[in-house]
mmCIF file of N, CA, C and O in Angstrom:
data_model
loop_
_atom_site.group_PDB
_atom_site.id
_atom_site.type_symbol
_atom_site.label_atom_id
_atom_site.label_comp_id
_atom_site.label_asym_id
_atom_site.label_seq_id
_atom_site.Cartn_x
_atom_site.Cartn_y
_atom_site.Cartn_z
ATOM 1 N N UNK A 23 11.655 -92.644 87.401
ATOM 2 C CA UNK A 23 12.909 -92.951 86.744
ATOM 3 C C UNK A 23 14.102 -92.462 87.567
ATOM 4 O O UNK A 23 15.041 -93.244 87.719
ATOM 5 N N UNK A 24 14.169 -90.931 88.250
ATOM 6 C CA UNK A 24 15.279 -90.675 88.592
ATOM 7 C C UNK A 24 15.229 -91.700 89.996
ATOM 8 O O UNK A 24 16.394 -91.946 90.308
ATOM 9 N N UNK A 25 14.392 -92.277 90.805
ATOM 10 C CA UNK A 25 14.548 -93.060 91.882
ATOM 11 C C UNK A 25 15.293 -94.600 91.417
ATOM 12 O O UNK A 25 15.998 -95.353 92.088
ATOM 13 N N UNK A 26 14.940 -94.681 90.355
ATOM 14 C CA UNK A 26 15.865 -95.903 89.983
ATOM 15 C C UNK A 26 17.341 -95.598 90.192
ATOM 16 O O UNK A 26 18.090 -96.057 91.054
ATOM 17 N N UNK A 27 17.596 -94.739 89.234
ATOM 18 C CA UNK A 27 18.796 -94.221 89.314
ATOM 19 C C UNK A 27 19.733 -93.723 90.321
ATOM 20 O O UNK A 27 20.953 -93.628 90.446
ATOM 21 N N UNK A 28 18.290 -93.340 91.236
ATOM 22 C CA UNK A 28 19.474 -92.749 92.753
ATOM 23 C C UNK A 28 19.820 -94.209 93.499
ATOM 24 O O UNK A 28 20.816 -94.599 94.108
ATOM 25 N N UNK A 29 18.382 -94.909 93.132
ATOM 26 C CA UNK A 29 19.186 -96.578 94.506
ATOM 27 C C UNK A 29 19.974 -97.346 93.443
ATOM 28 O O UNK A 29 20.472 -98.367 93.916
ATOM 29 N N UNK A 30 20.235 -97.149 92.126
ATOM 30 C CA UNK A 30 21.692 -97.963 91.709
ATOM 31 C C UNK A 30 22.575 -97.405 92.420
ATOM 32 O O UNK A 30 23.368 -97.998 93.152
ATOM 33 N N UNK A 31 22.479 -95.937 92.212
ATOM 34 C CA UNK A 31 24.338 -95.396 92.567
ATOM 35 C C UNK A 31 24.286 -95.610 94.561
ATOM 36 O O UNK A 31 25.277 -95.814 95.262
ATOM 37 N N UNK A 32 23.056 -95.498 94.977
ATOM 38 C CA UNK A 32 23.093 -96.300 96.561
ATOM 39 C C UNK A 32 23.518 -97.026 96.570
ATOM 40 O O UNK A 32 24.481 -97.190 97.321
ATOM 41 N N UNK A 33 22.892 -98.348 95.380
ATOM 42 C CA UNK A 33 23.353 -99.808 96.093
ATOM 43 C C UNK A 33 24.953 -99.816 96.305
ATOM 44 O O UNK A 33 25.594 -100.184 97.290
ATOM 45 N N UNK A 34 25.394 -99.297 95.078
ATOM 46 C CA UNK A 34 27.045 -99.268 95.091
ATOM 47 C C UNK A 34 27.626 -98.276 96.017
ATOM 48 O O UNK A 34 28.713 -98.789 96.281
ATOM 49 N N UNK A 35 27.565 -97.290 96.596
ATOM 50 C CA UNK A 35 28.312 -96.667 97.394
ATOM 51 C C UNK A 35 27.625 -96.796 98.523
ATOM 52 O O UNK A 35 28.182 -96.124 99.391
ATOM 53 N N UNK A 36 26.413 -97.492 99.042
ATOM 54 C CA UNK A 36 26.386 -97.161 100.534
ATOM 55 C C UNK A 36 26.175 -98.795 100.798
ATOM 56 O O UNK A 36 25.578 -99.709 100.230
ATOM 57 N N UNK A 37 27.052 -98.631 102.045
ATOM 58 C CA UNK A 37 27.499 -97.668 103.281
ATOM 59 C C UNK A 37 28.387 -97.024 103.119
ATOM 60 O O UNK A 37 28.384 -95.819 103.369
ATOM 61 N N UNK A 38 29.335 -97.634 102.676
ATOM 62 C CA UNK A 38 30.828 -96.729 102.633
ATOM 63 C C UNK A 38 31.024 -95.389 101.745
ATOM 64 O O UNK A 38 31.600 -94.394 102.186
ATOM 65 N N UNK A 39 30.706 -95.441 100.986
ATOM 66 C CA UNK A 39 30.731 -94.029 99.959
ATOM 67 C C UNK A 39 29.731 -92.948 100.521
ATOM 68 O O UNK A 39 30.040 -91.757 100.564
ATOM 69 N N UNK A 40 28.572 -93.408 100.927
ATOM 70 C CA UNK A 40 27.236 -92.796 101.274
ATOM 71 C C UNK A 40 26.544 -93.005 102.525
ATOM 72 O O UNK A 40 25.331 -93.199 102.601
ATOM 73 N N UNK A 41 27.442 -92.954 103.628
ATOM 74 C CA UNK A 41 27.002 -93.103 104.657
ATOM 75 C C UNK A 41 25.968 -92.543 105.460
ATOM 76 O O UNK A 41 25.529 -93.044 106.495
ATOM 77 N N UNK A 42 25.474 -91.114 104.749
ATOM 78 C CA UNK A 42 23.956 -90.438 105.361
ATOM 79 C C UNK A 42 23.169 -90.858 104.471
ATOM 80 O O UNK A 42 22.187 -90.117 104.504
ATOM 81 N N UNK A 43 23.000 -91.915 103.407
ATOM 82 C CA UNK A 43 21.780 -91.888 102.848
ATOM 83 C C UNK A 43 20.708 -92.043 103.271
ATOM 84 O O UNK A 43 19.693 -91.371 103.088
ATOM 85 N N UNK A 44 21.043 -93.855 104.463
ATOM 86 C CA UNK A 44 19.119 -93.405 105.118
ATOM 87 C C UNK A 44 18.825 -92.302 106.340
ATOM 88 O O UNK A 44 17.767 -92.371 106.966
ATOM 89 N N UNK A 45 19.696 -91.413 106.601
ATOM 90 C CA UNK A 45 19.075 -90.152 107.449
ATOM 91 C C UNK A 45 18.998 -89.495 105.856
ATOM 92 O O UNK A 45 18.897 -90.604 105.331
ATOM 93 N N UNK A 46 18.972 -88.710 104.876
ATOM 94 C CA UNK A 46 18.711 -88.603 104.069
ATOM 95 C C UNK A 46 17.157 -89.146 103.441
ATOM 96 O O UNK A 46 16.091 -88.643 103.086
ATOM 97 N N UNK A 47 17.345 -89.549 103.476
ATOM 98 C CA UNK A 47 15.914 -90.780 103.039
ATOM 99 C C UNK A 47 14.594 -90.510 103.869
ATOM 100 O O UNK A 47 13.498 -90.029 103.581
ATOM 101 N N UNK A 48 15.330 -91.177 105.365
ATOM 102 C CA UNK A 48 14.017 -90.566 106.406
ATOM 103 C C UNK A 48 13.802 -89.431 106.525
ATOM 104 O O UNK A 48 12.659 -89.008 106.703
ATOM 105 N N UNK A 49 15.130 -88.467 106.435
ATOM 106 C CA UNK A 49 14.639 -86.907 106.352
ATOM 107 C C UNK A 49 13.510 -86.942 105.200
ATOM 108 O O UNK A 49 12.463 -86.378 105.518
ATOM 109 N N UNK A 50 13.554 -87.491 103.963
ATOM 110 C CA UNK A 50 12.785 -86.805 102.774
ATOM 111 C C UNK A 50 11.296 -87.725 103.128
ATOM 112 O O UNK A 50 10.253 -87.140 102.837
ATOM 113 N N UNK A 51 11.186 -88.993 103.681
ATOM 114 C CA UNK A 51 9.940 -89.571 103.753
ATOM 115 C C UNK A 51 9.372 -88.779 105.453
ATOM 116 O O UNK A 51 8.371 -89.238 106.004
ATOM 117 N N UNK A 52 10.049 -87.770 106.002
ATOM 118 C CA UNK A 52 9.280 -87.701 107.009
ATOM 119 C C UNK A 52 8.758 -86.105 106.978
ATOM 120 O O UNK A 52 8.083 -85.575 107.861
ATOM 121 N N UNK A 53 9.086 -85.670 106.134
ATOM 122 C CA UNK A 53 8.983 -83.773 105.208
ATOM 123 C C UNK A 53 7.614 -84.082 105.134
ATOM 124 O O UNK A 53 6.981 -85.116 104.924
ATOM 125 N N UNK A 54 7.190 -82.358 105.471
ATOM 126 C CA UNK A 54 5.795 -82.175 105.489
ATOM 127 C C UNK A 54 5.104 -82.247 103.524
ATOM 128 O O UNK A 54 3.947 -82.331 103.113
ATOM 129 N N UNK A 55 6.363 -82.170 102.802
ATOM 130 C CA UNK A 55 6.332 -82.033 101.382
ATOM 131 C C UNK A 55 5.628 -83.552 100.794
ATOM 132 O O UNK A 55 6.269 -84.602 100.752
ATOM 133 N N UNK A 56 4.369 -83.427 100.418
ATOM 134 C CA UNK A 56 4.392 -84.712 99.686
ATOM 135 C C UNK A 56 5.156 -85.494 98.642
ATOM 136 O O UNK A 56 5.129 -86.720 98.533
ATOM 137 N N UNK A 57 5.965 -84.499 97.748
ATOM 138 C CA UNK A 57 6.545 -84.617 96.721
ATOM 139 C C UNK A 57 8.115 -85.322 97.654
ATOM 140 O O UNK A 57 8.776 -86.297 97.296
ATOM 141 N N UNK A 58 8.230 -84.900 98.245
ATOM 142 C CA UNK A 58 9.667 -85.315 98.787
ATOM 143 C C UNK A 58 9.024 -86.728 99.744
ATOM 144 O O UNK A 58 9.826 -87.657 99.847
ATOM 145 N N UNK A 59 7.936 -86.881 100.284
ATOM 146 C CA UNK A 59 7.784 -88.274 101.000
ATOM 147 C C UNK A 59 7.297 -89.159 99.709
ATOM 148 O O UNK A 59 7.681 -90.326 99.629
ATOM 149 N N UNK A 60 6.802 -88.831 99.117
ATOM 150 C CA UNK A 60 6.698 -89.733 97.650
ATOM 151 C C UNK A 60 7.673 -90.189 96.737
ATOM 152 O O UNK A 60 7.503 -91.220 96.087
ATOM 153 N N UNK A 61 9.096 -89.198 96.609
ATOM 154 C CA UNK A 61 9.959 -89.207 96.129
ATOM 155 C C UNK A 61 10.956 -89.939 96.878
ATOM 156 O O UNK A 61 11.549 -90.652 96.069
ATOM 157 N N UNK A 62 11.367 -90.081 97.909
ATOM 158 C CA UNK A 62 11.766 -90.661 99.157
ATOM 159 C C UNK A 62 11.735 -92.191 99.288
ATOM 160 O O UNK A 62 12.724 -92.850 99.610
ATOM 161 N N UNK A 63 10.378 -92.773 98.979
ATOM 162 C CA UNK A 63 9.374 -93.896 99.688
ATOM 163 C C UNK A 63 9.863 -94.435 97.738
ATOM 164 O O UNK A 63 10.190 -95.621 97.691
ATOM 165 N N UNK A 64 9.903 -93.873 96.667
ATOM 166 C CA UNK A 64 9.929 -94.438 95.664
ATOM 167 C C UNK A 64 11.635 -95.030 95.339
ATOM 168 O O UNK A 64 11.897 -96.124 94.838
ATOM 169 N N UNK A 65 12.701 -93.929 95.797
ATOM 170 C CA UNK A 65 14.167 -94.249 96.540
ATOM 171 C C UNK A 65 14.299 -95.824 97.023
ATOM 172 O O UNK A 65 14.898 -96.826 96.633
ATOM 173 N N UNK A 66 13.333 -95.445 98.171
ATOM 174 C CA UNK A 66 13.648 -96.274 99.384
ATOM 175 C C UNK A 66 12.710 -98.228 98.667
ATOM 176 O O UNK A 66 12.973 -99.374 99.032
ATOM 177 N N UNK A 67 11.864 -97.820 97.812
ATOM 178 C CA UNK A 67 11.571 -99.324 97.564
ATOM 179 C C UNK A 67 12.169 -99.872 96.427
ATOM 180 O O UNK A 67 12.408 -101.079 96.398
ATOM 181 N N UNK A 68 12.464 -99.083 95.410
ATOM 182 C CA UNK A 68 13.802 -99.453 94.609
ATOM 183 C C UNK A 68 14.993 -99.840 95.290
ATOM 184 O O UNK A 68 15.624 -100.803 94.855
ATOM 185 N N UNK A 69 15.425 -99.163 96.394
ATOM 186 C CA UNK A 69 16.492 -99.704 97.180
ATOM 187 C C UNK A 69 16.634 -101.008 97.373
ATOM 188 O O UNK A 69 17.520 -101.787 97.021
ATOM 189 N N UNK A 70 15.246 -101.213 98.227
ATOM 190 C CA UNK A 70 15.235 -102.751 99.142
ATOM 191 C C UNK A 70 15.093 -103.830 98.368
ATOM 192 O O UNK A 70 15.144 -105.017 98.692
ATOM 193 N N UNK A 71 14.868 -103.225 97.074
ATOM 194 C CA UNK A 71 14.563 -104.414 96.221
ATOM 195 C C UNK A 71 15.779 -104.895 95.115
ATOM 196 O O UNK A 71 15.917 -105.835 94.331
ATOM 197 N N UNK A 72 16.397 -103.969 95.425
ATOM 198 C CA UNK A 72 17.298 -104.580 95.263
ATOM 199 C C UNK A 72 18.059 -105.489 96.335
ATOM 200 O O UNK A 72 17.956 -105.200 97.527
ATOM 201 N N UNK A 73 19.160 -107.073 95.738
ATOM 202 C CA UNK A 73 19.105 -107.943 96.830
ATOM 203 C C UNK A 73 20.419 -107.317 97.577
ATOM 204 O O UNK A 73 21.542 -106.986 97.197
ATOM 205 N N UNK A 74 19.595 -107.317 99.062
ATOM 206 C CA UNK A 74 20.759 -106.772 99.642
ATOM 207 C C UNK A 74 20.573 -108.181 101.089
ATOM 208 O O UNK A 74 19.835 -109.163 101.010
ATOM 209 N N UNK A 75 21.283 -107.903 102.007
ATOM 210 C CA UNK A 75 21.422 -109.062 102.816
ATOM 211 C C UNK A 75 20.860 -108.613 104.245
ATOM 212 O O UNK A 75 20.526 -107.444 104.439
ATOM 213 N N UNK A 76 20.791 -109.383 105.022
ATOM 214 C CA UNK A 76 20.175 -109.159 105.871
ATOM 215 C C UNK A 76 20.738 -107.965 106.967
ATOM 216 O O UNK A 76 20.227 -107.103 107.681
ATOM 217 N N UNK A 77 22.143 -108.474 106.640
ATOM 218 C CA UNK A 77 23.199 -107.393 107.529
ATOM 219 C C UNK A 77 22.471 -105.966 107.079
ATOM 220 O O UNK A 77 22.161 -105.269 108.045
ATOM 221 N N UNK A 78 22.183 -105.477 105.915
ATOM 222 C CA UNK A 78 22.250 -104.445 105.462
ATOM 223 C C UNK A 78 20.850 -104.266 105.275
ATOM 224 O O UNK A 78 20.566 -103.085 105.072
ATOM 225 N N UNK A 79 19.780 -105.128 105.277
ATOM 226 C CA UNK A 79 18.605 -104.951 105.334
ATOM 227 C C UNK A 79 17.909 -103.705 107.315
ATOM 228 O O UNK A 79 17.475 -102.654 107.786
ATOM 229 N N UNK A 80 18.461 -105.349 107.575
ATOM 230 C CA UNK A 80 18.511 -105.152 108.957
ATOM 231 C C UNK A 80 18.198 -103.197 109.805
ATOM 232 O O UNK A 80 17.198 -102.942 110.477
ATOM 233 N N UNK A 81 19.040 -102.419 109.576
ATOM 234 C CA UNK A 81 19.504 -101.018 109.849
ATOM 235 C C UNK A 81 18.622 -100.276 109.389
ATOM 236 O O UNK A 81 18.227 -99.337 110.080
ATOM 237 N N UNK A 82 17.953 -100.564 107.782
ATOM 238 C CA UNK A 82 17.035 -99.793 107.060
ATOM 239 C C UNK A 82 15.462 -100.346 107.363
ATOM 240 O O UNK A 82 14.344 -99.968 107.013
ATOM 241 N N UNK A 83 15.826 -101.116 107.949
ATOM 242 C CA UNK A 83 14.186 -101.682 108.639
ATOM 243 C C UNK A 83 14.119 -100.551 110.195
ATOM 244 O O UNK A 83 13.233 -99.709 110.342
ATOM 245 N N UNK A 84 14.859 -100.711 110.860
ATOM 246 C CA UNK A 84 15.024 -100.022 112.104
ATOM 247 C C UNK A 84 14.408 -98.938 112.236
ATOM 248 O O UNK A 84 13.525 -98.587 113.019
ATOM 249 N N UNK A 85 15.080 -98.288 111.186
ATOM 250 C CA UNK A 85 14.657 -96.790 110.871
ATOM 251 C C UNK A 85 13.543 -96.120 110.016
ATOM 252 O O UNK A 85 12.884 -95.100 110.214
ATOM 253 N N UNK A 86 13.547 -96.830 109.221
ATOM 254 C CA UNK A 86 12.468 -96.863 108.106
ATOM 255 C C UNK A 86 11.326 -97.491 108.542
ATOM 256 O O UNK A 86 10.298 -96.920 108.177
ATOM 257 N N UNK A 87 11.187 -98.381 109.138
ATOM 258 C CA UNK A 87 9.364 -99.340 109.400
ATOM 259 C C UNK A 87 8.808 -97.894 110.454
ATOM 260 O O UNK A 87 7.753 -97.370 110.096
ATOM 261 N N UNK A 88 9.385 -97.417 111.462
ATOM 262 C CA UNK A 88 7.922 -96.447 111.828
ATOM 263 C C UNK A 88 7.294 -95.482 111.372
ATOM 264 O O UNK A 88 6.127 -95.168 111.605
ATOM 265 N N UNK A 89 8.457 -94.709 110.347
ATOM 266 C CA UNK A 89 8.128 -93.706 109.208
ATOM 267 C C UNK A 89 7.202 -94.387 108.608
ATOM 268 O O UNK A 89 6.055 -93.994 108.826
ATOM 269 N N UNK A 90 7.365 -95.548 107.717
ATOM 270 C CA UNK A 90 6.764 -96.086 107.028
ATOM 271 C C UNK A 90 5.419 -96.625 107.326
ATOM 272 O O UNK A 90 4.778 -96.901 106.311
ATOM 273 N N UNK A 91 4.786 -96.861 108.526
ATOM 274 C CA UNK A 91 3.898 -97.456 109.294
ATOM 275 C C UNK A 91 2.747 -96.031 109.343
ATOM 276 O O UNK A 91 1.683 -95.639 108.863
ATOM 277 N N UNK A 92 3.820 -95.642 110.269
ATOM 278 C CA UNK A 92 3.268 -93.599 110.002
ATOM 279 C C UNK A 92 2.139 -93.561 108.366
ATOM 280 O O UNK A 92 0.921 -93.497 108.205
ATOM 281 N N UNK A 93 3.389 -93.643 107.361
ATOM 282 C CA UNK A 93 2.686 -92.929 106.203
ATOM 283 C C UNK A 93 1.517 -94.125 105.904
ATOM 284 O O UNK A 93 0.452 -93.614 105.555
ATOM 285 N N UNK A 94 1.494 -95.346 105.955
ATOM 286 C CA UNK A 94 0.317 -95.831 105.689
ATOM 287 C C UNK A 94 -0.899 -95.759 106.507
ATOM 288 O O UNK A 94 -2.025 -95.742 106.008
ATOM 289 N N UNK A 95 -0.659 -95.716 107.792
ATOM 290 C CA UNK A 95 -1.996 -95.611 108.279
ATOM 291 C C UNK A 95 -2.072 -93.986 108.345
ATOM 292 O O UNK A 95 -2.797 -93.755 109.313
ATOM 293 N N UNK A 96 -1.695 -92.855 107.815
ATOM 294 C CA UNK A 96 -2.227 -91.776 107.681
ATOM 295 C C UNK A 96 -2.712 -91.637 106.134
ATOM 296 O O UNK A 96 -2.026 -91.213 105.204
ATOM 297 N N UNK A 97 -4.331 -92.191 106.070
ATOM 298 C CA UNK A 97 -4.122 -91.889 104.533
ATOM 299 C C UNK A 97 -5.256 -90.442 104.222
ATOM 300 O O UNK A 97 -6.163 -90.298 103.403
ATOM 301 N N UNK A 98 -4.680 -89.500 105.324
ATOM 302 C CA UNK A 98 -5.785 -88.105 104.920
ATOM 303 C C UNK A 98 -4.568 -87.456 104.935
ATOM 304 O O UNK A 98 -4.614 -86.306 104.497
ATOM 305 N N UNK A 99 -3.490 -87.854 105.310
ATOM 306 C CA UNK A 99 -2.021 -86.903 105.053
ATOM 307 C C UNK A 99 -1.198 -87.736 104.115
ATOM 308 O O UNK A 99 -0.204 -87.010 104.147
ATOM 309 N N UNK A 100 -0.901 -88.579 103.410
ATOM 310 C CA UNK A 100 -0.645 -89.461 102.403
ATOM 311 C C UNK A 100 -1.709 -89.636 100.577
ATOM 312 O O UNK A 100 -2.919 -89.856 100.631
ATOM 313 N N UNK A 101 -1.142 -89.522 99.493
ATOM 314 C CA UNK A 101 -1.683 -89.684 98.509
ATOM 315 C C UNK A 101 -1.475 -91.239 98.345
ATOM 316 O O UNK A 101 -0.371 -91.716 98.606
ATOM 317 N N UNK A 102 -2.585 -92.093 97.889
ATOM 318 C CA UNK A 102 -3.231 -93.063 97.646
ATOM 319 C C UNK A 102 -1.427 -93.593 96.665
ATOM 320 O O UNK A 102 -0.784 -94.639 96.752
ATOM 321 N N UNK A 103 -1.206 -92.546 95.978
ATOM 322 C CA UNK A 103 0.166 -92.837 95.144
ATOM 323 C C UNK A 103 1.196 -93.562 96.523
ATOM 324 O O UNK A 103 1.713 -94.656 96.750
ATOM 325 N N UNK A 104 1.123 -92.498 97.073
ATOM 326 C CA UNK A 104 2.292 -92.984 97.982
ATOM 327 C C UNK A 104 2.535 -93.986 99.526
ATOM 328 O O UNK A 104 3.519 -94.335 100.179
ATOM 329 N N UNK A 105 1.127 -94.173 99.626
ATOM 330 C CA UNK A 105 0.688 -94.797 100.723
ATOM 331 C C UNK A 105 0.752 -96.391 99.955
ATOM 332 O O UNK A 105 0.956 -97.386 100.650
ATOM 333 N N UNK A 106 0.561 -96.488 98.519
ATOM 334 C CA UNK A 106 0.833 -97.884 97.353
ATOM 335 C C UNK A 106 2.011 -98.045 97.744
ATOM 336 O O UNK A 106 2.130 -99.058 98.431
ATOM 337 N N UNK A 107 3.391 -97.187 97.521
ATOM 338 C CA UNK A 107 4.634 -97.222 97.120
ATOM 339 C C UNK A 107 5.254 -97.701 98.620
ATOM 340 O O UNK A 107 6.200 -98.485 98.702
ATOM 341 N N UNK A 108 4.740 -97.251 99.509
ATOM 342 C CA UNK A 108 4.865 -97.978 100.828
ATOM 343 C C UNK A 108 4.708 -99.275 101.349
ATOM 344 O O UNK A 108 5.519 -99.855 102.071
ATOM 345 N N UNK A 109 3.298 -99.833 100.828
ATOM 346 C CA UNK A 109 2.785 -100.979 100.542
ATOM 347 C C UNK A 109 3.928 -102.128 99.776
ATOM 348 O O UNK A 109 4.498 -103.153 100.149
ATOM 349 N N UNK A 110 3.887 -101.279 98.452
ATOM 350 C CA UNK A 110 4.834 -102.383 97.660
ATOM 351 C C UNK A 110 6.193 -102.620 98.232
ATOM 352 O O UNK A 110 6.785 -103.678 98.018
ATOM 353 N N UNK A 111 6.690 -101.678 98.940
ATOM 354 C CA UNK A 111 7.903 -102.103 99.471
ATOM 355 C C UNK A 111 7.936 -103.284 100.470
ATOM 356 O O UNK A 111 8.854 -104.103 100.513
ATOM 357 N N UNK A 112 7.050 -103.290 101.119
ATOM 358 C CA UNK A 112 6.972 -103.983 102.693
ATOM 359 C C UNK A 112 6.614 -105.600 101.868
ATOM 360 O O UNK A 112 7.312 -106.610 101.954
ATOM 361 N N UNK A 113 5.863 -105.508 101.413
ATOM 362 C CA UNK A 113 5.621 -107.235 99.890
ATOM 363 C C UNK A 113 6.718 -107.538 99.327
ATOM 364 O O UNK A 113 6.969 -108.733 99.171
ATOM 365 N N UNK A 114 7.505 -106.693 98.949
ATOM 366 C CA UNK A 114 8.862 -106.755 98.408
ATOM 367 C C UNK A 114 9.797 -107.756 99.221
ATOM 368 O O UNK A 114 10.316 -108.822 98.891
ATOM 369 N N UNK A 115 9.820 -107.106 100.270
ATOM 370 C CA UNK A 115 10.698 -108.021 101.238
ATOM 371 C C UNK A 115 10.421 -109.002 102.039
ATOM 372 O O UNK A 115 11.158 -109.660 102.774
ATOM 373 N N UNK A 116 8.765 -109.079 101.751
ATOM 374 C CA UNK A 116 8.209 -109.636 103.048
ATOM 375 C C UNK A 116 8.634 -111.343 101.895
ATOM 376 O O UNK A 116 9.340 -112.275 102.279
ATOM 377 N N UNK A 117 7.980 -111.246 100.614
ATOM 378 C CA UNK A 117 7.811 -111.964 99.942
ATOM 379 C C UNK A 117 9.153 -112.903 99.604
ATOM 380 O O UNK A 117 9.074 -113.823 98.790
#
């Protein structure tokens, strides 16, 4: 629930209001903390799913797909929870 809530008030202030969110973001999906790369990765696919454009897609792919690549094919350092939440994002947009 609170990840919903953090990528509404994203969608509306970033870039301009919130310009560190995705160093923010990748900081929390790349933490040795599972709770913060789970918490992070749940942020970050509420984000994308919301419709954003390519301009703005674009930047958060850059940065985000090797983290993200990272956490799925590590699934002895990844929970099955969060290695999903990774998954569903990448269908999200792909789709």
């Amino acid at each position: 629930m609170q990840a919903v809530v953090v990528s509404d008030i994203a969608h509306s202030d970033w870039p301009d209001e919130w310009p560190s969110l995705m160093s923010q973001l990748l900081s929390l999906v790349s933490s040795p903390s599972q709770l913060s790369v789970e918490g992070g990765m749940r942020v970050l696919k509420d984000f994308v799913g919301i419709d954003l454009t390519e301009d703005q897609l674009l930047p958060i792919a850059r940065e985000m797909l090797p983290q993200l690549l990272s956490i799925l094919g590590a699934p002895d350092a990844h929970s099955p929870t969060t290695r999903e939440i990774g998954r569903e994002s990448c269908r999200e947009r792909v789709s």
